[in-house]
Amino acid sequence: MGKVQRYFSTESSQEKVPTTVRKSSNDSPIKKPKVQIETIVASKRPKKWEKTTRPRGKFPGKFRGKKRKSKKPGDDPFPKKVHLAKEQLKRYSRGPGLTKAVIKNIQTKVRAKKIIKKEKQVLSGLEQAARSELLLSEQNGGIDVEDWEHTLQLKQCDIVNHVDITSASKKFELRLDKFGPYHIDYSLNGRQLLLGGRKGHIAALDWVNKSLLCEVNVTESVHDVKWLHNETLFAVAQKGWTYIYDNQGLEVHCLKKLDRVYSLDFLPYHFLLVAGHETGFLSWVDVSIGKIVAQFKSRVGPAPNVLTTNPANAVTFCGHSNGTVTLWAPSVKDPLASILCHGSPISAVGVDSVGRLMATGGYDGTLRLWDLRNNYLPISTCKVGVPTALNFSQRGMLATSIANQSLVFSEMGSRQKPYLKHVSHSNVSSLKFCPFEDVLGIGSHDGFQSVLIPGAGEANYDALERNPFQSKGQRKESEIKALLDKIQPELITLDNSLLGEVDTGAIQDELQGKPKYVKKSDIELSHRKKRKNAKLPKIKQGLQSELNIKQAKSTYQQSKQQEEGKAPAVQQVFSNPLDRFKTNRKRN
């Protein structure tokens, strides 16, 4: 029979139920379960190739633990997708897709399937982008007043008394009356502040923590200051040349080709520093390689302080003394467009962050708003005074400075009142909205002021692009990523949609300029047979070439002798062969 294996087991195969035992004097001792011996014949064991079932949970392996329960339809509290309005989808739309008629005209089915799959991916991406708005939990600020009240009546002290301590600390003032007027600039993430006084005072600080980064005096006039791609470098337009400093106040570079610069601006996605010279030149410098990309003369003469850029397409806007605003790109020597905005010299120009609106101010005391999408037509005009500075916030508010007053408009119109108003101690020289904050920075003749403007900043920010709370490691990583994604200056155009189109003109010019080659006729070569005198054709060819050379030399010598008058008598040509025996004399 074979070997026998023994093991012990209890009598009953039923599950044991735990019981409580009560002690009593009459209780009998607990009986032990009877033991039974069972035998299994070795020949009846399952073979290796036979399937065996093992109970779950007893042996390690594939079937470990309990089987997961499948979710029922009623378990999900939100079984259906959230409905999206058409307006939300239009915000992220990239234009109309391909119609069914166009897809039917595609010749191959494989190509048609690929195009249909691509269209589905575009639509799903559009829907996901619209649904991402549900994750934006932060809400924008604002001021709620009664029907009989207006926000223009509010002062900064009233706003500070009704906000939290953190927001109230963002309202402060720096009295610097010895080195003004001051030009200001915020970093791209809105964390750092840069001050530049006309009498040479330069200071960089973290305005949130009120910690000073650096402070120097260059002992010459400063006309403008500008942060570069991050808070480690900034540019200063001084009396002679333009200098670049680090956040410790050390001079890093001197741009001598940017001389007598009165206004600066920076394009972060192109790493281009834009400068407007006193002599009427416009310069673009690539700070990543330290070279001048382009330098043109405007031929109109830009006003010293009237220069800005469009954040949407990186086109430079420059105001002139004849009342026009010209649009420039580094790849074209002539202006892309010229707009007659005022009948007097331009005093200030501003463009919103989306590139839809442009605000201009003239010395005639008018403030005008222009639509950059619809043939540059004016939208509204209002009389406010001579604006010295214009700036748009991330939420579309417009700030303008008139003498010592700073006005903020939430909606521009001929009869629209300003949203808020702030009066400084002296005339305002520059003003900027802080990114991602409800703060307006004002640079004046006697220092700097930070005022609260509820609803000005964007509440939700993209930490992968501009992070106000980034660490040093994140800053280095973002700088490397920005350098890899740098856009070439040749791609700066007035219409961004042209970048996605096919340049048919260049292709046609290339095809027309291509020479027309004539196909050579095929020549059938036959191998000559080998023989003893195989070199005979080469010998004949050599002799023929020598004979040709001799004949050429003789004809050349004869022509030369004829020119000198020493040429021999020309042999006569006889019509009769017997004439050659006659004497050499004239024949009739």
Coordinates of C-alpha atoms in Angstrom, one line a residue:
M1 CA 0.0 0.0 0.0
G2 CA 2.8 2.4 0.6
K3 CA 3.8 4.6 3.5
V4 CA 1.1 6.0 5.9
Q5 CA 1.0 9.5 7.3
R6 CA -0.6 10.2 10.6
Y7 CA -1.9 13.4 12.1
F8 CA -4.3 14.3 14.9
S9 CA -7.8 15.9 14.6
T10 CA -10.8 16.4 16.7
E11 CA -14.0 14.5 16.5
S12 CA -16.3 17.2 15.2
S13 CA -15.4 19.3 12.2
Q14 CA -17.8 22.0 13.2
E15 CA -16.6 25.5 14.2
K16 CA -15.8 26.0 17.9
V17 CA -18.0 28.5 19.7
P18 CA -16.3 30.2 22.7
T19 CA -18.3 29.6 25.9
T20 CA -18.0 31.0 29.4
V21 CA -17.2 28.6 32.2
R22 CA -18.8 29.2 35.6
K23 CA -17.0 27.8 38.7
S24 CA -19.2 25.9 41.1
S25 CA -18.7 23.2 43.6
N26 CA -20.9 20.7 41.7
D27 CA -19.2 21.3 38.4
S28 CA -17.5 18.2 37.0
P29 CA -14.0 18.5 35.6
I30 CA -13.7 19.6 31.9
K31 CA -13.6 16.6 29.6
K32 CA -10.9 16.5 27.1
P33 CA -11.9 15.9 23.5
K34 CA -11.5 12.5 22.2
V35 CA -8.6 12.0 19.7
Q36 CA -9.1 10.0 16.6
I37 CA -6.3 8.8 14.3
E38 CA -6.9 9.0 10.5
T39 CA -4.8 7.6 7.8
I40 CA -4.2 8.8 4.3
V41 CA -2.7 6.5 1.7
A42 CA 0.2 8.1 -0.2
S43 CA -1.1 6.8 -3.5
K44 CA -4.2 8.9 -3.1
R45 CA -2.4 12.2 -2.8
P46 CA -3.1 14.7 -5.6
K47 CA -0.6 14.8 -8.4
K48 CA 1.4 17.9 -9.3
W49 CA -0.6 18.4 -12.5
E50 CA -3.9 18.1 -10.8
K51 CA -5.6 21.4 -9.7
T52 CA -6.1 21.8 -6.0
T53 CA -8.1 24.4 -4.1
R54 CA -6.6 25.9 -0.9
P55 CA -8.7 27.7 1.7
R56 CA -8.1 31.5 1.7
G57 CA -6.0 32.9 4.5
K58 CA -4.1 29.8 5.6
F59 CA -1.3 29.6 3.1
P60 CA 0.9 32.5 1.8
G61 CA 0.6 33.1 -1.9
K62 CA -1.7 34.5 -4.5
F63 CA -4.9 34.1 -2.5
R64 CA -4.0 35.9 0.7
G65 CA -6.7 37.6 2.8
K66 CA -10.3 38.2 2.0
K67 CA -11.6 39.0 -1.4
R68 CA -12.3 42.7 -2.0
K69 CA -15.9 43.7 -2.3
S70 CA -16.9 45.3 -5.6
K71 CA -18.4 48.8 -5.4
K72 CA -22.1 49.0 -6.0
P73 CA -23.6 51.8 -8.0
G74 CA -25.3 53.2 -4.9
D75 CA -22.0 53.5 -2.9
D76 CA -20.7 56.6 -4.9
P77 CA -22.3 59.8 -3.4
F78 CA -21.6 61.6 -6.7
P79 CA -22.2 59.1 -9.5
K80 CA -22.7 61.6 -12.3
K81 CA -20.2 64.2 -13.6
V82 CA -20.8 67.8 -12.7
H83 CA -22.5 69.7 -15.5
L84 CA -20.3 72.3 -17.2
A85 CA -21.8 75.4 -18.7
K86 CA -21.0 76.4 -22.3
E87 CA -19.4 79.6 -21.1
Q88 CA -16.8 77.7 -19.0
L89 CA -15.9 75.5 -22.0
K90 CA -15.5 78.6 -24.2
R91 CA -12.8 80.0 -22.0
Y92 CA -10.5 77.1 -22.8
S93 CA -11.6 76.5 -26.4
R94 CA -8.9 76.3 -29.0
G95 CA -11.2 76.9 -32.0
P96 CA -13.6 74.8 -33.9
G97 CA -12.6 71.2 -34.6
L98 CA -12.8 69.1 -37.7
T99 CA -16.3 68.4 -39.0
K100 CA -17.6 65.0 -40.1
A101 CA -17.5 66.1 -43.7
V102 CA -13.8 66.8 -43.5
I103 CA -13.1 63.5 -41.9
K104 CA -15.0 61.6 -44.6
N105 CA -12.8 63.1 -47.3
I106 CA -9.7 61.6 -45.8
Q107 CA -8.4 59.0 -48.2
T108 CA -7.0 56.3 -45.8
K109 CA -9.0 54.9 -42.9
V110 CA -5.9 54.7 -40.7
R111 CA -5.3 58.4 -41.0
A112 CA -9.0 59.1 -40.3
K113 CA -8.9 57.1 -37.1
K114 CA -5.8 58.9 -35.9
I115 CA -7.4 62.3 -36.5
I116 CA -10.6 61.2 -34.7
K117 CA -8.5 60.0 -31.7
K118 CA -6.6 63.3 -31.7
E119 CA -9.9 65.3 -31.7
K120 CA -11.2 63.3 -28.8
Q121 CA -8.0 64.0 -26.8
V122 CA -8.3 67.7 -27.5
L123 CA -12.0 67.7 -26.3
S124 CA -11.1 65.7 -23.2
G125 CA -8.3 68.1 -22.3
L126 CA -10.7 71.1 -22.8
E127 CA -13.2 69.5 -20.4
Q128 CA -10.5 68.7 -17.8
A129 CA -9.2 72.3 -17.9
A130 CA -12.8 73.5 -17.3
R131 CA -13.3 71.1 -14.5
S132 CA -10.1 72.2 -12.8
E133 CA -11.9 75.4 -11.9
L134 CA -13.8 73.4 -9.3
L135 CA -10.5 72.9 -7.4
L136 CA -9.8 76.7 -7.1
S137 CA -11.0 77.1 -3.6
E138 CA -9.7 80.6 -3.0
Q139 CA -12.0 83.5 -3.7
N140 CA -11.1 86.9 -4.8
G141 CA -11.6 89.8 -2.5
G142 CA -13.8 92.9 -2.8
I143 CA -15.8 95.5 -1.0
D144 CA -19.5 95.3 -0.3
V145 CA -21.3 98.5 0.4
E146 CA -24.9 99.6 0.7
D147 CA -26.9 101.0 -2.2
W148 CA -26.6 104.6 -1.0
E149 CA -22.8 104.3 -0.4
H150 CA -19.8 104.2 -2.8
T151 CA -16.4 102.7 -2.3
L152 CA -14.8 106.0 -3.3
Q153 CA -15.8 107.3 0.1
L154 CA -13.6 104.8 1.9
K155 CA -10.1 105.6 3.1
Q156 CA -7.2 103.3 3.9
C157 CA -7.8 103.5 7.6
D158 CA -11.4 102.3 7.1
I159 CA -10.2 99.3 5.1
V160 CA -7.4 98.4 7.6
N161 CA -9.9 98.4 10.5
H162 CA -12.1 95.8 8.7
V163 CA -9.5 93.2 7.6
D164 CA -7.4 90.6 9.5
I165 CA -4.0 91.3 11.0
T166 CA -2.1 89.7 8.2
S167 CA -3.7 91.9 5.6
A168 CA -3.5 95.0 7.7
S169 CA 0.3 94.6 8.0
K170 CA 0.6 94.9 4.2
K171 CA -0.3 98.6 4.5
F172 CA 2.8 100.5 5.4
E173 CA 4.9 103.6 4.4
L174 CA 8.6 104.3 3.9
R175 CA 9.6 107.9 4.4
L176 CA 12.6 108.5 2.1
D177 CA 12.5 112.2 1.3
K178 CA 16.2 112.8 0.6
F179 CA 16.7 110.6 -2.5
G180 CA 13.4 110.8 -4.4
P181 CA 11.5 110.6 -6.7
Y182 CA 11.4 106.8 -6.5
H183 CA 10.8 104.1 -9.2
I184 CA 9.5 100.8 -7.9
D185 CA 9.1 97.3 -9.2
Y186 CA 7.8 94.0 -7.8
S187 CA 9.3 90.6 -8.6
L188 CA 7.4 88.1 -10.8
N189 CA 6.1 86.1 -7.7
G190 CA 5.2 89.3 -5.8
R191 CA 7.5 88.6 -2.9
Q192 CA 10.3 91.1 -3.3
L193 CA 10.2 94.9 -3.8
L194 CA 12.8 97.0 -5.6
L195 CA 13.2 100.8 -5.0
G196 CA 15.3 103.2 -7.1
G197 CA 15.7 106.9 -6.1
R198 CA 16.6 109.5 -8.7
K199 CA 19.5 110.6 -6.5
G200 CA 21.2 107.2 -6.5
H201 CA 19.6 105.3 -3.7
I202 CA 18.8 101.6 -4.5
A203 CA 17.2 99.1 -2.1
A204 CA 15.8 95.6 -2.4
L205 CA 13.7 94.0 0.3
D206 CA 11.2 91.3 1.1
W207 CA 8.2 93.5 1.8
V208 CA 6.1 90.7 3.4
N209 CA 8.6 90.0 6.1
K210 CA 10.0 93.6 6.1
S211 CA 13.6 92.2 5.7
L212 CA 16.2 94.2 3.8
L213 CA 18.1 92.3 1.1
C214 CA 20.5 95.0 0.0
E215 CA 20.9 98.8 0.0
V216 CA 23.5 100.8 -1.9
N217 CA 24.0 104.3 -3.2
V218 CA 25.6 104.5 -6.7
T219 CA 26.4 108.3 -6.4
E220 CA 24.7 109.1 -9.8
S221 CA 21.2 109.5 -11.0
V222 CA 19.0 106.5 -11.4
H223 CA 16.2 106.6 -14.0
D224 CA 14.6 103.2 -13.8
V225 CA 14.9 99.8 -12.0
K226 CA 13.7 96.4 -13.0
W227 CA 13.8 92.8 -11.6
L228 CA 15.0 90.1 -14.0
H229 CA 13.8 86.5 -14.3
N230 CA 14.0 86.0 -10.5
E231 CA 14.8 87.8 -7.3
T232 CA 18.6 87.2 -7.5
L233 CA 19.3 89.8 -10.3
F234 CA 18.0 93.3 -11.1
A235 CA 18.9 95.9 -13.7
V236 CA 19.4 99.7 -13.0
A237 CA 19.3 102.4 -15.7
Q238 CA 21.9 104.9 -14.4
K239 CA 23.1 108.2 -15.8
G240 CA 25.8 106.7 -18.1
W241 CA 25.2 103.0 -18.6
T242 CA 22.9 100.2 -17.5
Y243 CA 24.2 98.0 -14.6
I244 CA 23.1 94.6 -13.4
Y245 CA 23.3 93.8 -9.6
D246 CA 22.6 90.7 -7.5
N247 CA 20.4 90.6 -4.5
Q248 CA 23.4 91.4 -2.3
G249 CA 24.0 94.7 -4.0
L250 CA 27.1 93.6 -5.9
E251 CA 27.7 94.8 -9.5
V252 CA 27.6 91.8 -11.8
H253 CA 27.7 93.3 -15.2
C254 CA 27.8 96.7 -17.0
L255 CA 26.0 97.1 -20.3
K256 CA 27.9 99.9 -22.0
K257 CA 25.9 99.6 -25.2
L258 CA 22.8 100.6 -23.2
D259 CA 23.8 104.2 -22.5
R260 CA 21.5 107.1 -21.4
V261 CA 18.6 104.7 -20.8
Y262 CA 15.5 106.3 -19.3
S263 CA 13.1 103.3 -19.2
L264 CA 13.4 99.5 -18.8
D265 CA 11.2 96.5 -19.1
F266 CA 11.7 92.7 -19.0
L267 CA 10.2 89.8 -21.0
P268 CA 10.5 86.8 -18.6
Y269 CA 9.7 84.1 -21.2
H270 CA 12.2 85.4 -23.7
F271 CA 14.9 86.6 -21.2
L272 CA 15.0 89.9 -23.0
L273 CA 15.7 93.3 -21.3
V274 CA 14.0 96.1 -23.3
A275 CA 15.5 99.6 -23.0
G276 CA 14.4 103.0 -24.3
H277 CA 17.3 105.5 -24.9
E278 CA 17.2 109.2 -24.6
T279 CA 18.5 109.4 -28.2
G280 CA 15.4 107.6 -29.5
F281 CA 16.9 104.1 -29.8
L282 CA 15.2 100.8 -28.7
S283 CA 17.4 97.9 -27.6
W284 CA 16.7 94.3 -26.7
V285 CA 19.4 92.4 -24.7
D286 CA 19.3 88.7 -24.1
V287 CA 20.4 88.4 -20.4
S288 CA 20.9 84.7 -20.7
I289 CA 23.8 85.1 -23.1
G290 CA 24.7 88.8 -22.6
K291 CA 24.3 89.9 -26.2
I292 CA 22.2 92.5 -28.0
V293 CA 19.5 90.9 -30.1
A294 CA 18.3 94.1 -31.8
Q295 CA 18.8 97.8 -31.7
F296 CA 16.7 100.2 -33.8
K297 CA 16.1 103.9 -34.0
S298 CA 12.4 104.8 -33.7
R299 CA 12.7 107.9 -36.0
V300 CA 10.1 109.5 -33.8
G301 CA 11.9 109.8 -30.5
P302 CA 10.2 107.9 -27.7
A303 CA 9.4 109.8 -24.5
P304 CA 11.8 108.8 -21.7
N305 CA 9.3 107.3 -19.3
V306 CA 6.7 105.9 -21.8
L307 CA 7.6 102.4 -22.6
T308 CA 5.9 99.1 -21.7
T309 CA 5.4 95.6 -23.1
N310 CA 2.4 93.4 -23.8
P311 CA 2.6 90.3 -21.5
A312 CA 0.5 88.3 -24.0
N313 CA 2.6 88.6 -27.1
A314 CA 5.8 90.4 -25.8
V315 CA 5.3 93.4 -28.2
T316 CA 6.8 96.6 -27.0
F317 CA 4.6 99.7 -26.8
C318 CA 6.3 103.1 -27.0
G319 CA 4.6 106.5 -26.6
H320 CA 5.9 109.6 -28.5
S321 CA 5.6 113.3 -28.3
N322 CA 3.4 113.5 -31.4
G323 CA 0.6 111.7 -29.7
T324 CA 1.2 108.3 -31.3
V325 CA 1.9 104.9 -29.8
T326 CA 4.1 102.6 -31.9
L327 CA 4.4 98.8 -31.5
W328 CA 7.8 97.2 -31.9
A329 CA 9.3 93.7 -32.2
P330 CA 13.0 92.8 -32.3
S331 CA 12.7 91.0 -35.6
V332 CA 11.4 94.0 -37.6
K333 CA 13.2 97.3 -38.0
D334 CA 10.0 99.2 -38.7
P335 CA 7.1 99.5 -36.2
L336 CA 4.4 96.8 -36.5
A337 CA 1.7 99.4 -36.0
S338 CA 1.3 103.1 -35.2
I339 CA -1.8 104.4 -33.4
L340 CA -2.8 108.0 -33.1
C341 CA -4.1 108.2 -29.5
H342 CA -4.0 111.8 -28.5
G343 CA -3.6 115.2 -30.0
S344 CA -0.9 116.0 -27.4
P345 CA 2.3 114.1 -26.3
I346 CA 1.8 110.8 -24.6
S347 CA 2.3 110.8 -20.8
A348 CA 1.7 107.2 -19.9
V349 CA 0.9 103.8 -21.5
G350 CA -0.4 100.6 -19.9
V351 CA -1.4 97.1 -21.2
D352 CA -3.4 94.5 -19.3
S353 CA -2.1 91.0 -18.5
V354 CA -4.3 89.3 -21.1
G355 CA -3.4 91.7 -24.0
R356 CA -6.9 92.8 -24.7
L357 CA -6.9 96.4 -23.4
M358 CA -4.5 99.4 -23.6
A359 CA -4.8 102.5 -21.6
T360 CA -3.1 105.8 -22.7
G361 CA -2.8 109.2 -21.0
G362 CA -1.9 112.4 -22.7
Y363 CA -0.9 115.9 -21.6
D364 CA -4.4 117.1 -22.7
G365 CA -5.8 115.6 -19.5
T366 CA -7.7 112.7 -21.1
L367 CA -7.5 109.0 -20.2
R368 CA -8.5 106.6 -23.0
L369 CA -9.1 102.9 -23.2
W370 CA -8.4 101.0 -26.4
D371 CA -9.4 97.5 -27.6
L372 CA -6.4 95.7 -29.0
R373 CA -8.4 92.9 -30.6
N374 CA -10.8 95.1 -32.7
N375 CA -8.6 97.2 -35.0
Y376 CA -7.4 99.3 -32.0
L377 CA -10.6 101.2 -31.6
P378 CA -11.2 103.4 -28.5
I379 CA -13.7 102.1 -25.9
S380 CA -14.0 105.0 -23.5
T381 CA -12.6 108.4 -22.8
C382 CA -12.7 110.4 -19.5
K383 CA -11.2 113.6 -18.3
V384 CA -9.1 113.0 -15.2
G385 CA -6.0 115.1 -15.5
V386 CA -2.5 114.4 -16.8
P387 CA -1.6 110.7 -15.8
T388 CA 2.0 110.2 -14.9
A389 CA 1.8 106.4 -14.6
L390 CA -0.7 103.6 -15.7
N391 CA -0.8 100.0 -14.5
F392 CA -3.3 97.1 -14.8
S393 CA -3.8 94.5 -12.1
Q394 CA -4.2 90.8 -12.6
R395 CA -8.0 91.1 -12.2
G396 CA -8.3 94.0 -14.7
M397 CA -8.3 97.0 -12.4
L398 CA -6.6 100.1 -13.8
A399 CA -4.5 102.4 -11.5
T400 CA -3.4 105.9 -12.6
S401 CA -1.6 108.7 -10.8
I402 CA -2.4 112.3 -11.2
A403 CA -0.2 114.7 -9.3
N404 CA -0.3 113.4 -5.7
Q405 CA -3.5 111.3 -6.2
S406 CA -3.7 107.6 -7.1
L407 CA -7.0 106.5 -8.7
V408 CA -8.1 102.9 -9.2
F409 CA -10.9 102.1 -11.7
S410 CA -12.7 98.7 -11.6
E411 CA -14.7 99.6 -14.8
M412 CA -13.7 102.3 -17.2
G413 CA -16.4 104.6 -18.7
S414 CA -17.2 108.2 -19.4
R415 CA -19.3 108.5 -16.3
Q416 CA -17.8 105.8 -14.2
K417 CA -16.4 106.9 -10.8
P418 CA -13.1 105.5 -9.5
Y419 CA -13.2 102.4 -7.3
L420 CA -10.8 103.8 -4.7
K421 CA -8.7 106.9 -4.2
H422 CA -5.5 107.5 -2.2
V423 CA -3.8 110.8 -1.6
S424 CA 0.0 110.9 -1.0
H425 CA 2.1 113.6 0.7
S426 CA 3.9 114.4 -2.6
N427 CA 3.6 113.9 -6.3
V428 CA 3.5 110.2 -7.5
S429 CA 6.3 109.1 -9.9
S430 CA 5.4 105.4 -10.4
L431 CA 2.9 102.8 -9.3
K432 CA 2.6 99.0 -9.7
F433 CA 0.2 96.3 -8.6
C434 CA 1.7 93.5 -6.6
P435 CA 1.1 90.1 -8.2
F436 CA -1.1 87.7 -6.2
E437 CA -1.8 90.4 -3.6
D438 CA -4.5 93.0 -3.1
V439 CA -1.7 95.6 -2.8
L440 CA -0.8 98.7 -4.8
G441 CA 2.7 100.1 -4.5
I442 CA 3.2 103.8 -5.0
G443 CA 6.6 105.5 -5.5
S444 CA 6.6 109.2 -4.8
H445 CA 9.0 112.1 -4.2
D446 CA 9.2 111.4 -0.5
G447 CA 9.4 107.6 -0.4
F448 CA 7.2 104.5 -0.9
Q449 CA 3.6 103.6 0.1
S450 CA 1.8 100.3 0.1
V451 CA -2.0 100.6 0.1
L452 CA -4.7 97.9 0.1
I453 CA -6.9 97.5 -3.0
P454 CA -9.4 94.6 -2.3
G455 CA -10.0 92.4 -5.3
A456 CA -6.9 93.5 -7.3
G457 CA -4.8 90.4 -7.1
E458 CA -5.3 86.8 -8.4
A459 CA -6.2 84.5 -5.5
N460 CA -5.3 81.2 -7.2
Y461 CA -1.7 80.9 -8.6
D462 CA 0.2 78.3 -10.5
A463 CA 3.0 77.1 -8.2
L464 CA 4.8 75.5 -11.1
E465 CA 5.2 78.9 -12.9
R466 CA 5.3 81.6 -10.2
N467 CA 5.4 80.5 -6.6
P468 CA 5.5 83.1 -3.9
F469 CA 6.5 80.5 -1.3
Q470 CA 9.2 78.7 -3.3
S471 CA 12.4 77.4 -1.7
K472 CA 15.9 77.8 -3.0
G473 CA 15.8 74.4 -4.6
Q474 CA 12.6 75.2 -6.3
R475 CA 14.0 78.5 -7.5
K476 CA 17.0 76.8 -9.1
E477 CA 14.8 74.2 -10.7
S478 CA 12.4 76.8 -12.1
E479 CA 15.3 78.8 -13.5
I480 CA 16.7 75.8 -15.4
K481 CA 13.3 75.0 -16.7
A482 CA 12.8 78.6 -17.9
L483 CA 16.1 78.5 -19.7
L484 CA 15.2 75.3 -21.5
D485 CA 11.7 76.7 -22.4
K486 CA 13.1 80.1 -23.6
I487 CA 11.3 81.5 -26.6
Q488 CA 13.3 82.9 -29.4
P489 CA 13.0 86.6 -30.2
E490 CA 12.1 85.8 -33.8
L491 CA 8.7 84.4 -32.6
I492 CA 7.5 87.8 -31.3
T493 CA 4.7 88.8 -33.6
L494 CA 1.6 91.0 -33.3
D495 CA -0.8 88.1 -34.0
N496 CA 0.1 84.9 -32.1
S497 CA -2.2 82.7 -34.3
L498 CA 0.4 83.1 -37.1
L499 CA 2.8 80.9 -35.3
G500 CA 0.6 77.8 -35.8
E501 CA 0.1 78.4 -39.5
V502 CA 2.1 77.1 -42.4
D503 CA 4.4 79.6 -44.1
T504 CA 3.2 79.0 -47.7
G505 CA 5.0 82.1 -49.0
A506 CA 8.5 80.8 -48.0
I507 CA 7.7 77.3 -49.5
Q508 CA 6.6 78.9 -52.9
D509 CA 9.7 81.1 -53.0
E510 CA 11.9 78.1 -52.4
L511 CA 10.2 76.1 -55.1
Q512 CA 10.4 79.0 -57.6
G513 CA 14.1 79.7 -56.9
K514 CA 15.0 76.0 -57.3
P515 CA 16.9 75.5 -60.6
K516 CA 15.3 73.2 -63.1
Y517 CA 17.6 70.3 -63.7
V518 CA 17.4 68.4 -67.1
K519 CA 17.6 64.7 -66.7
K520 CA 20.7 63.3 -68.5
S521 CA 20.2 60.7 -71.2
D522 CA 21.3 57.3 -70.4
I523 CA 24.5 56.2 -72.2
E524 CA 25.1 52.5 -72.7
L525 CA 28.8 51.7 -72.3
S526 CA 30.2 48.5 -73.9
H527 CA 33.4 47.1 -72.7
R528 CA 36.0 46.7 -75.4
K529 CA 37.7 43.4 -75.9
K530 CA 41.1 42.8 -74.5
R531 CA 43.9 42.3 -77.0
K532 CA 47.7 42.6 -77.1
N533 CA 47.7 46.2 -78.3
A534 CA 45.2 47.3 -75.7
K535 CA 47.1 50.6 -75.1
L536 CA 46.8 51.6 -78.8
P537 CA 43.8 53.9 -78.3
K538 CA 45.5 55.8 -75.5
I539 CA 48.6 56.2 -77.7
K540 CA 46.5 57.6 -80.6
Q541 CA 44.7 59.9 -78.3
G542 CA 48.0 61.3 -77.0
L543 CA 49.4 61.8 -80.5
Q544 CA 46.2 63.6 -81.5
S545 CA 46.4 65.9 -78.5
E546 CA 50.1 66.8 -79.3
L547 CA 49.2 67.5 -82.9
N548 CA 46.4 69.8 -81.8
I549 CA 48.8 71.7 -79.5
K550 CA 51.3 72.2 -82.4
Q551 CA 48.6 73.5 -84.7
A552 CA 47.4 75.9 -82.1
K553 CA 50.9 77.2 -81.5
S554 CA 51.6 77.7 -85.2
T555 CA 48.3 79.6 -85.8
Y556 CA 49.0 81.8 -82.7
Q557 CA 52.5 82.6 -84.0
Q558 CA 51.2 83.5 -87.5
S559 CA 48.6 85.8 -86.1
K560 CA 51.1 87.5 -84.0
Q561 CA 53.6 88.0 -86.9
Q562 CA 50.8 89.4 -89.1
E563 CA 50.0 92.0 -86.4
E564 CA 53.7 93.0 -86.3
G565 CA 54.0 93.2 -90.1
K566 CA 56.5 90.5 -90.5
A567 CA 54.2 87.8 -91.6
P568 CA 55.4 85.7 -94.6
A569 CA 53.7 85.8 -98.0
V570 CA 50.5 84.0 -98.0
Q571 CA 50.5 80.9 -100.2
Q572 CA 48.2 81.3 -103.1
V573 CA 45.5 78.8 -103.7
F574 CA 45.6 77.4 -107.2
S575 CA 42.5 76.3 -109.0
N576 CA 44.5 74.1 -111.4
P577 CA 46.9 71.5 -110.0
L578 CA 49.5 72.4 -112.7
D579 CA 49.6 76.0 -111.7
R580 CA 52.1 75.2 -108.9
F581 CA 54.9 74.8 -111.5
K582 CA 54.5 78.3 -112.8
T583 CA 56.8 81.1 -111.7
N584 CA 55.9 83.1 -108.6
R585 CA 54.5 86.2 -110.3
K586 CA 51.2 88.0 -110.6
R587 CA 48.7 86.1 -112.6
N588 CA 45.8 87.6 -114.4

